[in-house]
PDB file of C-alpha atoms in Angstrom:
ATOM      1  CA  UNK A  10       0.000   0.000   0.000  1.00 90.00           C
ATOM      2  CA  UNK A  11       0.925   3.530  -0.721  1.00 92.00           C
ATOM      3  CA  UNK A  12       3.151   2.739  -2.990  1.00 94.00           C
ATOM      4  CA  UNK A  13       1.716   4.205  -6.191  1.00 93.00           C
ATOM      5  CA  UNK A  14      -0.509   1.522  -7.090  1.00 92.00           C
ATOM      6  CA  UNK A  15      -3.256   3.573  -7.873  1.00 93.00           C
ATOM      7  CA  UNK A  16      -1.018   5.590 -10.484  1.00 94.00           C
ATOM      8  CA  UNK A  17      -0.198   1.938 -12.233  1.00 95.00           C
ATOM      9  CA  UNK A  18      -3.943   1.539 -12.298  1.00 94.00           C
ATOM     10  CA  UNK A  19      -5.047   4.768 -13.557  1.00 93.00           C
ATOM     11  CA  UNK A  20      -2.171   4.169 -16.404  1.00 95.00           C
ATOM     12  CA  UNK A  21      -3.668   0.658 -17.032  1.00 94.00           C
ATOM     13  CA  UNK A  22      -7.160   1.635 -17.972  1.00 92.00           C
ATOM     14  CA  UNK A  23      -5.615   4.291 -20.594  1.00 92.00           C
ATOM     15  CA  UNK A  24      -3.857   1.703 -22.435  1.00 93.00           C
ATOM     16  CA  UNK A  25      -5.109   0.009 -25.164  1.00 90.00           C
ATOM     17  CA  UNK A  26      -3.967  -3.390 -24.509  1.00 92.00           C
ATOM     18  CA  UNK A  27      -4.632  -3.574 -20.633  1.00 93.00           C
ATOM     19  CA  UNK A  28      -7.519  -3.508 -18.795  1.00 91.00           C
ATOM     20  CA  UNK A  29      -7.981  -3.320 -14.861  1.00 93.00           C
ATOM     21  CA  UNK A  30     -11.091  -4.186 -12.274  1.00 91.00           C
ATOM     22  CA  UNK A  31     -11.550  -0.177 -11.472  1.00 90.00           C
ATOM     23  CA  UNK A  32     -11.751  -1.125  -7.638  1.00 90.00           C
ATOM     24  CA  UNK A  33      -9.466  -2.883  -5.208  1.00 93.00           C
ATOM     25  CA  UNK A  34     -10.097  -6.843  -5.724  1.00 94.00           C
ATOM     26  CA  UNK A  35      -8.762  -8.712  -2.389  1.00 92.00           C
ATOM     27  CA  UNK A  36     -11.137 -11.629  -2.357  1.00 91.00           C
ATOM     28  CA  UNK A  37      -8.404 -14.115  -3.086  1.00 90.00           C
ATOM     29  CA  UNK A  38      -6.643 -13.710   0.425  1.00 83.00           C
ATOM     30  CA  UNK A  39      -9.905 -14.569   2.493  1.00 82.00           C
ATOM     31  CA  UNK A  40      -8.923 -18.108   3.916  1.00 76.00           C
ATOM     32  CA  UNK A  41     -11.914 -18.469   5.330  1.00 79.00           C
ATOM     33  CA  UNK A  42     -13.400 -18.810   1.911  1.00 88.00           C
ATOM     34  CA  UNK A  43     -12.699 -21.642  -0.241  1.00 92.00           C
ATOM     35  CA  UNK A  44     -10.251 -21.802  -3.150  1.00 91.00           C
ATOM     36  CA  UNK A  45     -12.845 -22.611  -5.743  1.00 93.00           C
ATOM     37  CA  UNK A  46     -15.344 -20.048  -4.832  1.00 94.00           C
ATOM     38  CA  UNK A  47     -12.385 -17.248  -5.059  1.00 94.00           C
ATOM     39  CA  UNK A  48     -11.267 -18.434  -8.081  1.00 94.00           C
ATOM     40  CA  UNK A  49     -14.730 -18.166  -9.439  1.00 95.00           C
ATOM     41  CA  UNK A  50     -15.305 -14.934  -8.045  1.00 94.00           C
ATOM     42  CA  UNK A  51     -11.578 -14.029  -9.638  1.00 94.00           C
ATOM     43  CA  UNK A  52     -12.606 -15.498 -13.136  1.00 93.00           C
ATOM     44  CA  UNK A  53     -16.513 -13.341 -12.815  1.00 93.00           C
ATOM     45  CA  UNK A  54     -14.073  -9.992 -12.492  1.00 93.00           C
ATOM     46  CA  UNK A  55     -11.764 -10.536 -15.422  1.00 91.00           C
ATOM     47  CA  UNK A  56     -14.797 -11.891 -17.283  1.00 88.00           C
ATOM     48  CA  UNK A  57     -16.871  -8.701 -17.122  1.00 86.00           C
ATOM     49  CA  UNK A  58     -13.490  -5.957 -17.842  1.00 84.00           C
ATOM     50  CA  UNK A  59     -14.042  -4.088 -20.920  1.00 71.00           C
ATOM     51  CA  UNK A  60     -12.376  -4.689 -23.671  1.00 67.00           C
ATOM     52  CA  UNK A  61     -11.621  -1.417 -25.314  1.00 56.00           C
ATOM     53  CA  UNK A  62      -9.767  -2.058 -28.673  1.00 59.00           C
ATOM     54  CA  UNK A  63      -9.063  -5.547 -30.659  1.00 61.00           C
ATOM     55  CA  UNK A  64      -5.589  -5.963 -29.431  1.00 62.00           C
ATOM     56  CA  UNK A  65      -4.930  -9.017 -27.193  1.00 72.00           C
ATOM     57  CA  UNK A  66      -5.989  -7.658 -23.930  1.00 87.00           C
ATOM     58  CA  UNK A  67      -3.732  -7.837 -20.130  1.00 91.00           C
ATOM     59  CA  UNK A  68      -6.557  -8.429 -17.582  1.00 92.00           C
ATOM     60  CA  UNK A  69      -5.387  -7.533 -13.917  1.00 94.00           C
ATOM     61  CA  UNK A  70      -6.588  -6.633 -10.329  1.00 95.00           C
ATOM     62  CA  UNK A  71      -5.159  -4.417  -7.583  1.00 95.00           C
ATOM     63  CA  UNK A  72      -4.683  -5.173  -4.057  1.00 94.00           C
ATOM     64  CA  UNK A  73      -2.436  -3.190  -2.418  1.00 92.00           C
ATOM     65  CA  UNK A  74      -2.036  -5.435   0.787  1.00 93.00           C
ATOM     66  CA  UNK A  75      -2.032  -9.132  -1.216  1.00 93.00           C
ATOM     67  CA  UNK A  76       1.512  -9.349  -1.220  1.00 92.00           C
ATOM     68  CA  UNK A  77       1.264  -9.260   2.948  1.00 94.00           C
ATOM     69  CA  UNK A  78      -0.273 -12.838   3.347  1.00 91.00           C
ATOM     70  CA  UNK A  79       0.304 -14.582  -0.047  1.00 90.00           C
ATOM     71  CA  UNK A  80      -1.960 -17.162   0.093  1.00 89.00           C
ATOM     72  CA  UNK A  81      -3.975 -15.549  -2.236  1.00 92.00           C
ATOM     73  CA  UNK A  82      -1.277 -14.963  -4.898  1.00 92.00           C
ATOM     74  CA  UNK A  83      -0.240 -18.122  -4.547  1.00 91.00           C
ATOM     75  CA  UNK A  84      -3.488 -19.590  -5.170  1.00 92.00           C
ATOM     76  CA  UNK A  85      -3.827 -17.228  -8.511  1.00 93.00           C
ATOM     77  CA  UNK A  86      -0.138 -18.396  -9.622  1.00 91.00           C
ATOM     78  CA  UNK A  87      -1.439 -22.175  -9.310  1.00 90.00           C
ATOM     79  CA  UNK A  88      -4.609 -21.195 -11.684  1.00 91.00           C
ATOM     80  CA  UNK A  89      -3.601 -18.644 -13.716  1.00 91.00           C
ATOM     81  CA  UNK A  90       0.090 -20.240 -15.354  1.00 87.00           C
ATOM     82  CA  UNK A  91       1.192 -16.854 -16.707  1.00 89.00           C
ATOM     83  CA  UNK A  92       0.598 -14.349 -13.809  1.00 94.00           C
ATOM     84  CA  UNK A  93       2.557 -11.500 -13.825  1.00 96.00           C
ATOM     85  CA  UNK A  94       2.947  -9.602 -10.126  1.00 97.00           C
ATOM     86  CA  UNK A  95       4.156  -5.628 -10.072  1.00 97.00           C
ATOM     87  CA  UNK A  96       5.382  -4.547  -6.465  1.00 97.00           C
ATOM     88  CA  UNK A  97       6.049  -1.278  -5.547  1.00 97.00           C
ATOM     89  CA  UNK A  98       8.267  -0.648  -2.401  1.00 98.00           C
ATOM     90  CA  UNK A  99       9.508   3.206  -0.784  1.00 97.00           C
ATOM     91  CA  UNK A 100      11.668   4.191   1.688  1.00 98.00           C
ATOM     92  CA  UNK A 101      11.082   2.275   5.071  1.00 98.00           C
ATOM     93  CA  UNK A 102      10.243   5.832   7.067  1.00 98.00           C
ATOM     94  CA  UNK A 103       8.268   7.157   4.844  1.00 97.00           C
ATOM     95  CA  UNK A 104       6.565   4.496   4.090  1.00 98.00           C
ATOM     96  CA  UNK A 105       4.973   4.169   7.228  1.00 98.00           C
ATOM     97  CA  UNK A 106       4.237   7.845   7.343  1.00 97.00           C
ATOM     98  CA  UNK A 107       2.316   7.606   4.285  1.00 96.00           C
ATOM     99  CA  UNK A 108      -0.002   4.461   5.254  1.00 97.00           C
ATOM    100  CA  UNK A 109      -0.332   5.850   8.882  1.00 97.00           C
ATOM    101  CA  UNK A 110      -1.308   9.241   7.627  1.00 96.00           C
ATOM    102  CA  UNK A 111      -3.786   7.514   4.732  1.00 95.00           C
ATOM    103  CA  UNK A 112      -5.667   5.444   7.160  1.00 96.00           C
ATOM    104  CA  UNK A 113      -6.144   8.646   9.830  1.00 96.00           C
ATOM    105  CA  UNK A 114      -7.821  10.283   7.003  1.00 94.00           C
ATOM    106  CA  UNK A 115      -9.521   6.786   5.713  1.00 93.00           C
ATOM    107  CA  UNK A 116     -10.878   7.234   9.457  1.00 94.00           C
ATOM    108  CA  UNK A 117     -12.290  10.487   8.694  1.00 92.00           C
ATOM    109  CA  UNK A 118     -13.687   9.962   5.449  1.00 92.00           C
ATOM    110  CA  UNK A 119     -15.572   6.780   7.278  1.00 93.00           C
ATOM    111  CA  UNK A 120     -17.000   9.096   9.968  1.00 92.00           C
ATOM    112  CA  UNK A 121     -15.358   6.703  12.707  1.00 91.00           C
ATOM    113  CA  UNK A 122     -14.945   8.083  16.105  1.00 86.00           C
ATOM    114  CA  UNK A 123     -12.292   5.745  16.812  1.00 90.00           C
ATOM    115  CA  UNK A 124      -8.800   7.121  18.312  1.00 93.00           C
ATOM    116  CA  UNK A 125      -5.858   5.819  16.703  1.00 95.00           C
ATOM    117  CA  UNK A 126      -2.699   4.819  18.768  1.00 97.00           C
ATOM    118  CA  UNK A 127       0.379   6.292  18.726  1.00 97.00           C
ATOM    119  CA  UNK A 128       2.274   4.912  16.158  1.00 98.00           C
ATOM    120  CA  UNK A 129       5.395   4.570  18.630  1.00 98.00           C
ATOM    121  CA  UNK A 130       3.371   1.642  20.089  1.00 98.00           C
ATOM    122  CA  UNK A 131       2.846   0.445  16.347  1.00 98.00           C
ATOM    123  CA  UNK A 132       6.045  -1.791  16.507  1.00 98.00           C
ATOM    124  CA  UNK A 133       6.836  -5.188  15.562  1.00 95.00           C
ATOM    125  CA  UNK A 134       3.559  -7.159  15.039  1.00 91.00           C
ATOM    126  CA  UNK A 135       1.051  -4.985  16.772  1.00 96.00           C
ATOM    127  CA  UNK A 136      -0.923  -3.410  14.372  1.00 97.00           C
ATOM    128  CA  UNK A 137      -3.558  -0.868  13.667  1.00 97.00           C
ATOM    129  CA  UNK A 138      -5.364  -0.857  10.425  1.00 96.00           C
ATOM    130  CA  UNK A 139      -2.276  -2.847   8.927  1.00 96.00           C
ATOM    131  CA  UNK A 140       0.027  -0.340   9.675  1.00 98.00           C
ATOM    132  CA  UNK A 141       3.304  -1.674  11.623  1.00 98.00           C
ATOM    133  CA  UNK A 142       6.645  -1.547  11.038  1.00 98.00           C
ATOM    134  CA  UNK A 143       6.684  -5.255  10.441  1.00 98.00           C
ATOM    135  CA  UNK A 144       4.837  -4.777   7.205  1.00 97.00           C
ATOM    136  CA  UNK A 145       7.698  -2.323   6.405  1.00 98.00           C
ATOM    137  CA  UNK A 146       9.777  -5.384   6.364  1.00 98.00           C
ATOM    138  CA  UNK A 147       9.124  -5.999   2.693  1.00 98.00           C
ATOM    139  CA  UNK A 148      11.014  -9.016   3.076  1.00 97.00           C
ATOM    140  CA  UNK A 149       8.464 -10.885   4.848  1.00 97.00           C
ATOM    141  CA  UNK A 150       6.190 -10.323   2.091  1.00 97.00           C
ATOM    142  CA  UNK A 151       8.761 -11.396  -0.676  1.00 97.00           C
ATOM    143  CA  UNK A 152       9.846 -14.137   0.611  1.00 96.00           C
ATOM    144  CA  UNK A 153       6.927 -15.929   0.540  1.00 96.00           C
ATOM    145  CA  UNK A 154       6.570 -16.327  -3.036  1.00 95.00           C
ATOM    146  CA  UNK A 155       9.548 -18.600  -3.568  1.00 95.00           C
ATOM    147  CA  UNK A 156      11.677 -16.727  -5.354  1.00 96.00           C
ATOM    148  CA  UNK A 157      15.306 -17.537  -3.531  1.00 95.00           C
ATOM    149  CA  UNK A 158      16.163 -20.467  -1.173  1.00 92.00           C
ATOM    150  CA  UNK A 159      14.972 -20.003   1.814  1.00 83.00           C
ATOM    151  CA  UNK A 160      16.953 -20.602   4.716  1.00 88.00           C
ATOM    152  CA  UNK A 161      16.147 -22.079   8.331  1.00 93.00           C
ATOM    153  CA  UNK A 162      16.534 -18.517  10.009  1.00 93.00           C
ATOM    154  CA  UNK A 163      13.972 -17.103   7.202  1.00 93.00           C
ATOM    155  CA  UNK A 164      11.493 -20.010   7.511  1.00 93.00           C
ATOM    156  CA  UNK A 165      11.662 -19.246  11.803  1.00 95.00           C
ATOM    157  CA  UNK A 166      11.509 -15.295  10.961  1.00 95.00           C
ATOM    158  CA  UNK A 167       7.959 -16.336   8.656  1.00 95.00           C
ATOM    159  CA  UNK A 168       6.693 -18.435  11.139  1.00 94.00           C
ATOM    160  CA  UNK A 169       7.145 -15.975  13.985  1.00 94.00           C
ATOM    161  CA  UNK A 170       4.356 -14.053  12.022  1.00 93.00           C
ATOM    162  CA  UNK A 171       2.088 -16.679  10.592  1.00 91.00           C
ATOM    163  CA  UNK A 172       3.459 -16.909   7.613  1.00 93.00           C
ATOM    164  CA  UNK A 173       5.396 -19.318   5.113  1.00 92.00           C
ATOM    165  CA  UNK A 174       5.837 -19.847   2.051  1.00 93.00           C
ATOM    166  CA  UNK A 175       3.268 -20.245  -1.474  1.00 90.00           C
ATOM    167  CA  UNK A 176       5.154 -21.454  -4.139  1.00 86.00           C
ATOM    168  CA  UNK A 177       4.662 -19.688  -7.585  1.00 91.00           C
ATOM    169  CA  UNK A 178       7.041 -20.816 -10.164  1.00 89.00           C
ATOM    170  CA  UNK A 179       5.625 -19.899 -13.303  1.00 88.00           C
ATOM    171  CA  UNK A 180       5.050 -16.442 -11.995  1.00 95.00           C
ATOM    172  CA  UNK A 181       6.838 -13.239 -12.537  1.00 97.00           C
ATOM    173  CA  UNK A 182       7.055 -10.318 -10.666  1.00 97.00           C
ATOM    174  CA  UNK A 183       8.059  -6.595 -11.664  1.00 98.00           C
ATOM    175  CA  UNK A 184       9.629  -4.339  -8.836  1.00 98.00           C
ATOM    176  CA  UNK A 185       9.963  -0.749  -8.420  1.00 98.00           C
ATOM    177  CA  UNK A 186      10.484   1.967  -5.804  1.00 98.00           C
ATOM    178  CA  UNK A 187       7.842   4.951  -6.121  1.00 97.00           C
ATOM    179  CA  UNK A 188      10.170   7.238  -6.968  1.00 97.00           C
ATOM    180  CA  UNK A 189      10.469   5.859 -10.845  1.00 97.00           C
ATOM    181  CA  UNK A 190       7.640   6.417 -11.411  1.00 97.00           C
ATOM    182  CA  UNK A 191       7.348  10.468 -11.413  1.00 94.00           C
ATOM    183  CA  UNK A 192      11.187  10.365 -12.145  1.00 96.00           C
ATOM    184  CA  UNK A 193      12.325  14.199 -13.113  1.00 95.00           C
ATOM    185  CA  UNK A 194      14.912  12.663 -15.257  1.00 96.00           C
ATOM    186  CA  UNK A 195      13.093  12.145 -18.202  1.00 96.00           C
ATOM    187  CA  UNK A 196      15.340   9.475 -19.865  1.00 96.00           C
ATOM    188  CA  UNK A 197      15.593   7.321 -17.177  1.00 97.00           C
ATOM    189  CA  UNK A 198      11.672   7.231 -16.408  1.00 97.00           C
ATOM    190  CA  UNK A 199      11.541   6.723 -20.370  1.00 97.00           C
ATOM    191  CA  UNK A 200      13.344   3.402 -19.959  1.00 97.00           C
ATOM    192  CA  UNK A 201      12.072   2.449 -16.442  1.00 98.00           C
ATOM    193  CA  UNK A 202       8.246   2.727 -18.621  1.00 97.00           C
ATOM    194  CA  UNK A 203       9.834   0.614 -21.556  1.00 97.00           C
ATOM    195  CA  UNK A 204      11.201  -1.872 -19.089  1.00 98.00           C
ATOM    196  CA  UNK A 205       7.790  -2.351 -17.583  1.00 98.00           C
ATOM    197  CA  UNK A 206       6.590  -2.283 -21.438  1.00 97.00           C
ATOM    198  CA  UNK A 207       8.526  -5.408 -21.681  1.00 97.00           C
ATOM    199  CA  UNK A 208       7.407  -7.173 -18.540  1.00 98.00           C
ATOM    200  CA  UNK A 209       3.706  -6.789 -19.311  1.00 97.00           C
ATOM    201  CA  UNK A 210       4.809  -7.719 -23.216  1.00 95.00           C
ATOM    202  CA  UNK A 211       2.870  -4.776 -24.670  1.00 95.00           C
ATOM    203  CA  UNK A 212       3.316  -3.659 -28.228  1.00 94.00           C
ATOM    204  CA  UNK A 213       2.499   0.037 -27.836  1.00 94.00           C
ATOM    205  CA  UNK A 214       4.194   2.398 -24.969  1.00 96.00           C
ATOM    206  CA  UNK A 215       3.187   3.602 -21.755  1.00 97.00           C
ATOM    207  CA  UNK A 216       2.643   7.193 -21.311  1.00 96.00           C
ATOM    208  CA  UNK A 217       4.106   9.011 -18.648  1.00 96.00           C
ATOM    209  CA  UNK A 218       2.779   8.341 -15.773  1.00 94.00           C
ATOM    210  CA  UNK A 219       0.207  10.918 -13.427  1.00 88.00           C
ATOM    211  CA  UNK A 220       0.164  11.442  -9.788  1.00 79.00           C
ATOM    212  CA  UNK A 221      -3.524   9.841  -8.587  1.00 74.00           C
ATOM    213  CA  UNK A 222      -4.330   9.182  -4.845  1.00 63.00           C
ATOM    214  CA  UNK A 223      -1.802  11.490  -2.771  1.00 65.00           C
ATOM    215  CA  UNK A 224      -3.007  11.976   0.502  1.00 66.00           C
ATOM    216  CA  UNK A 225      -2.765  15.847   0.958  1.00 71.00           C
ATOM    217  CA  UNK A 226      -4.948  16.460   3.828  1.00 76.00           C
ATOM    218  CA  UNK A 227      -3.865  16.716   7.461  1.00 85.00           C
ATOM    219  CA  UNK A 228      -5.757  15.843  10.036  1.00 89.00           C
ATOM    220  CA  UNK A 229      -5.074  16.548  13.713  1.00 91.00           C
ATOM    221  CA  UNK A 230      -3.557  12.614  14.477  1.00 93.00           C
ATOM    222  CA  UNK A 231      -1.736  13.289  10.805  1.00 95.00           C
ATOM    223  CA  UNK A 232       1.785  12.546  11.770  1.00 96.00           C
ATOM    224  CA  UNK A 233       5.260  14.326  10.552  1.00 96.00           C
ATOM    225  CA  UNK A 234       7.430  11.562  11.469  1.00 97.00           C
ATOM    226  CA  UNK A 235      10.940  13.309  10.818  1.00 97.00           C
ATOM    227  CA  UNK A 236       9.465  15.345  14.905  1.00 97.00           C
ATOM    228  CA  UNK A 237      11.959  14.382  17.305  1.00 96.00           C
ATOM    229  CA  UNK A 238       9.483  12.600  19.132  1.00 97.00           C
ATOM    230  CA  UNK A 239       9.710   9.852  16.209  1.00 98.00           C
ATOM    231  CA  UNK A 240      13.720   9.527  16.225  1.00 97.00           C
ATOM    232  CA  UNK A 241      13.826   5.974  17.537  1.00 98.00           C
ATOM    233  CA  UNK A 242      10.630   4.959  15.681  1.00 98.00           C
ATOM    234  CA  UNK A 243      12.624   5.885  12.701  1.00 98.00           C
ATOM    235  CA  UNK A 244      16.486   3.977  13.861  1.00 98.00           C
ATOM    236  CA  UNK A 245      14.228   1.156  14.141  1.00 98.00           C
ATOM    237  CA  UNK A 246      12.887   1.197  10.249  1.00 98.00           C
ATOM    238  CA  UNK A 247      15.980   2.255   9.437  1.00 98.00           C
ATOM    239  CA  UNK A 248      18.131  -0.798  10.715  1.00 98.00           C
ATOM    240  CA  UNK A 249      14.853  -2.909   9.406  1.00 98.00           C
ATOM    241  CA  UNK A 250      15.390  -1.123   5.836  1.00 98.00           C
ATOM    242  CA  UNK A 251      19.569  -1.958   5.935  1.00 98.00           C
ATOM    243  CA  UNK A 252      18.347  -5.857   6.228  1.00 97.00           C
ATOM    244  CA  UNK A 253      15.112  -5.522   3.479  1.00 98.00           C
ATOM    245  CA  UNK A 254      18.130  -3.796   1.369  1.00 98.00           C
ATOM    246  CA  UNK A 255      20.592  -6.092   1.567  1.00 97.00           C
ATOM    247  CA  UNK A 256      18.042  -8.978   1.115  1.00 97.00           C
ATOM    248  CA  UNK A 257      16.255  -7.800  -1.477  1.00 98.00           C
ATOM    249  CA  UNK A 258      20.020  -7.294  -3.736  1.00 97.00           C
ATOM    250  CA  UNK A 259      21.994  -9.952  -2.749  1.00 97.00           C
ATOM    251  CA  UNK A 260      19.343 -12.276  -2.788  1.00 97.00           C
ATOM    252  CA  UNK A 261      15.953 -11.697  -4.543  1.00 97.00           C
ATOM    253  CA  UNK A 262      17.036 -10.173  -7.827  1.00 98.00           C
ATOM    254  CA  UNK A 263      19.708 -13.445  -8.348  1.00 97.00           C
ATOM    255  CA  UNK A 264      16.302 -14.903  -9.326  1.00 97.00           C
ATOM    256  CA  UNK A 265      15.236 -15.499 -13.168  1.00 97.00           C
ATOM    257  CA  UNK A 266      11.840 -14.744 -11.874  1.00 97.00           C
ATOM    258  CA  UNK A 267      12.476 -10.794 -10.844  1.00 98.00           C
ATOM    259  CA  UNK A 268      12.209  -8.340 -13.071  1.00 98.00           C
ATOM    260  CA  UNK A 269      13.143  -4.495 -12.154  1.00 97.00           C
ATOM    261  CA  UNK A 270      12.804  -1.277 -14.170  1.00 92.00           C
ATOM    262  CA  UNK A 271      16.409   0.528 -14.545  1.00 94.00           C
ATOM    263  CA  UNK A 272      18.453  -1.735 -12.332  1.00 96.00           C
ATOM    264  CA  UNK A 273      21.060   0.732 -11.273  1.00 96.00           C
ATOM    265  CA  UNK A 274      18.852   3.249 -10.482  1.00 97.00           C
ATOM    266  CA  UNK A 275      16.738   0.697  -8.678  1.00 98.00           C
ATOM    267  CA  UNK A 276      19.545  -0.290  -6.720  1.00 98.00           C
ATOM    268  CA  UNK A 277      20.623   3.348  -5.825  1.00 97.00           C
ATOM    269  CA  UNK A 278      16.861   3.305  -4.284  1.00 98.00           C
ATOM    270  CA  UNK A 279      17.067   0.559  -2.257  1.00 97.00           C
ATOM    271  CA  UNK A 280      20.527   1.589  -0.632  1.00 97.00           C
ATOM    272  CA  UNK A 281      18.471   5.109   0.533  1.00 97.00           C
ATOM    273  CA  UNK A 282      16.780   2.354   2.931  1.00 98.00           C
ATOM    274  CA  UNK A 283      20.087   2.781   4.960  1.00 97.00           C
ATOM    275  CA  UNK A 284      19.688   6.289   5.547  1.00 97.00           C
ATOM    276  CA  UNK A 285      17.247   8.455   7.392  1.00 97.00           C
ATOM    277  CA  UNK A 286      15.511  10.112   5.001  1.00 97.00           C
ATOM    278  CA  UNK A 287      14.583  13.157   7.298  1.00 96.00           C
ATOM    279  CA  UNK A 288      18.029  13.929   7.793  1.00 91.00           C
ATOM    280  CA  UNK A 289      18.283  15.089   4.361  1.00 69.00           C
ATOM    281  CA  UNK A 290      15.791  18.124   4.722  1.00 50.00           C
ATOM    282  CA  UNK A 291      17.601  21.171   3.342  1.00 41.00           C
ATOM    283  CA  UNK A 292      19.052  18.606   0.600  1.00 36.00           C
ATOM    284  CA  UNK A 293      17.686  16.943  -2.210  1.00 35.00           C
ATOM    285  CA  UNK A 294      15.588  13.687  -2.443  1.00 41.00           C
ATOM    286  CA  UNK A 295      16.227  10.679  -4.622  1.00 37.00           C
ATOM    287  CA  UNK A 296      15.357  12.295  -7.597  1.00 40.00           C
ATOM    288  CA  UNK A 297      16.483  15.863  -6.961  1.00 36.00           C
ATOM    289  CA  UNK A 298      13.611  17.647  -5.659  1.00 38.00           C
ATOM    290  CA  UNK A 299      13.002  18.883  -2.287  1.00 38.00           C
ATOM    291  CA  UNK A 300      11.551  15.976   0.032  1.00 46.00           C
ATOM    292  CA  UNK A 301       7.898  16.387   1.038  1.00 47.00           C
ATOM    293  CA  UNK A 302       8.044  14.947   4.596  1.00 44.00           C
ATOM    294  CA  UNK A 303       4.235  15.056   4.972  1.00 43.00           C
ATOM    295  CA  UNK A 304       3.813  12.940   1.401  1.00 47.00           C
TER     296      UNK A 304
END
């Protein structure tokens, strides 16, 4: 989540040869519903996407929090032979600034009354509304596809938080950091949009892609989480980020299965995991523009 999905959709139902379910589809991780009936339910919602031109058509769904408990996706990767997965991943810190800050106003927009926590007590598996900082361990999510071997201090780290792992061999999977995709250097987001061109095996290009779905309103729990008040919350996803890093470059992309869009730059993103972000105010971001630390 918050990891411009919602851009990748909005791009999707422009282009002539893919079409999207308009709406989040997360059916296919409810265990307590049987693998036939999701399935079914799956097949209804590609089924009844329009098909706007004659081309051969991609047919996809979005779910930004499938990738958390993989079940699902590894119940669509036994079905569906040629599945194709994109995963978007940002900095650690801000990361969990963005999805805290998006469910407050979620809260709001629902008219609950409820109070959220602090997010200092937010920390390992105790959630609210998904957000942790264990789900800011993208590894945990990763790994459970299949996709490297998998050793005995993984499989305990998984199990520690009701996970393992769901098999997908004949899937791919696409990965990006946010960043590429509004990247001010208009070559390299040129080739990072060919790239995924390639992955989804499209004939005609994407088109630069538009900001949808920022979260620019601030409510009164809305959190700024470079305040002092947050400088061990952040250490902690920091040191997390350093291990998701490390893992996710010396490990993951050895696979044949794990595709990225402009490796080096890709790269360069992932070792900004290491680094406080909010320490860089008065600098430049990633991609040379002034960081928003309320994004």
């Amino acid at each position: 989540p918050k990891c411009g999905t919602t851009t990748l959709l909005h791009s999707f139902l422009k282009h002539d040869e893919t079409t999207i379910a308009p709406v989040e589809f997360c059916e296919m991780d409810r265990g307590s519903v049987d693998p036939k009936t999701r399935i079914a339910k799956l097949n209804e919602v590609l089924a009844n996407m329009p098909n706007p031109s004659e081309l051969p058509v991609r047919r996809g769904v979005k779910c930004p929090m499938a990738i958390w408990d993989a079940r699902g996706l590894g119940l669509i990767s036994s079905s569906f032979k040629h599945t194709r997965i994109i995963v978007g991943l940002r900095h650690p810190v801000l990361f969990f600034q963005s999805f805290y800050n998006y469910r407050v106003t979620e809260m709001y927009d629902n008219q609950s009354t409820e109070k959220p926590p602090s997010p200092l007590e937010l920390i390992g598996n105790k959630t609210w509304r998904d957000v942790s900082t264990d789900l800011a361990r993208y590894e945990l999510s990763l790994m459970q596809l299949g996709k490297t071997p998998t050793k005995t201090i993984d499989l305990r780290d998984l199990g520690s938080h009701g996970k393992s792992i769901f098999p997908t061999p004949h899937t791919k999977i696409f990965l990006y950091s946010i960043e590429q995709l509004n990247d001010s250097d208009e070559g390299r987001a040129r080739n990072f949009r060919l790239d995924l061109q390639r992955f989804l095996r499209l004939k005609s290009p994407l088109e630069p892609f538009a900001k949808e779905n920022t979260n620019s309103v601030r409510r009164e729990e809305s959190i700024n989480i470079c305040d002092a008040c947050f400088n061990e919350l952040r250490k902690l996803l920091v040191k997390q980020g350093k291990n998701t890093a490390r893992w996710i470059r010396d490990e993951l992309l050895k696979s044949e299965d794990i595709f990225v869009g402009g490796r080096n730059h890709f790269i360069r993103l992932l070792e900004t995991f290491e680094h406080d972000p909010c320490l860089k105010i008065g600098h430049a971001n990633f991609n040379g523009r002034p960081i928003n630390r309320r994004d």
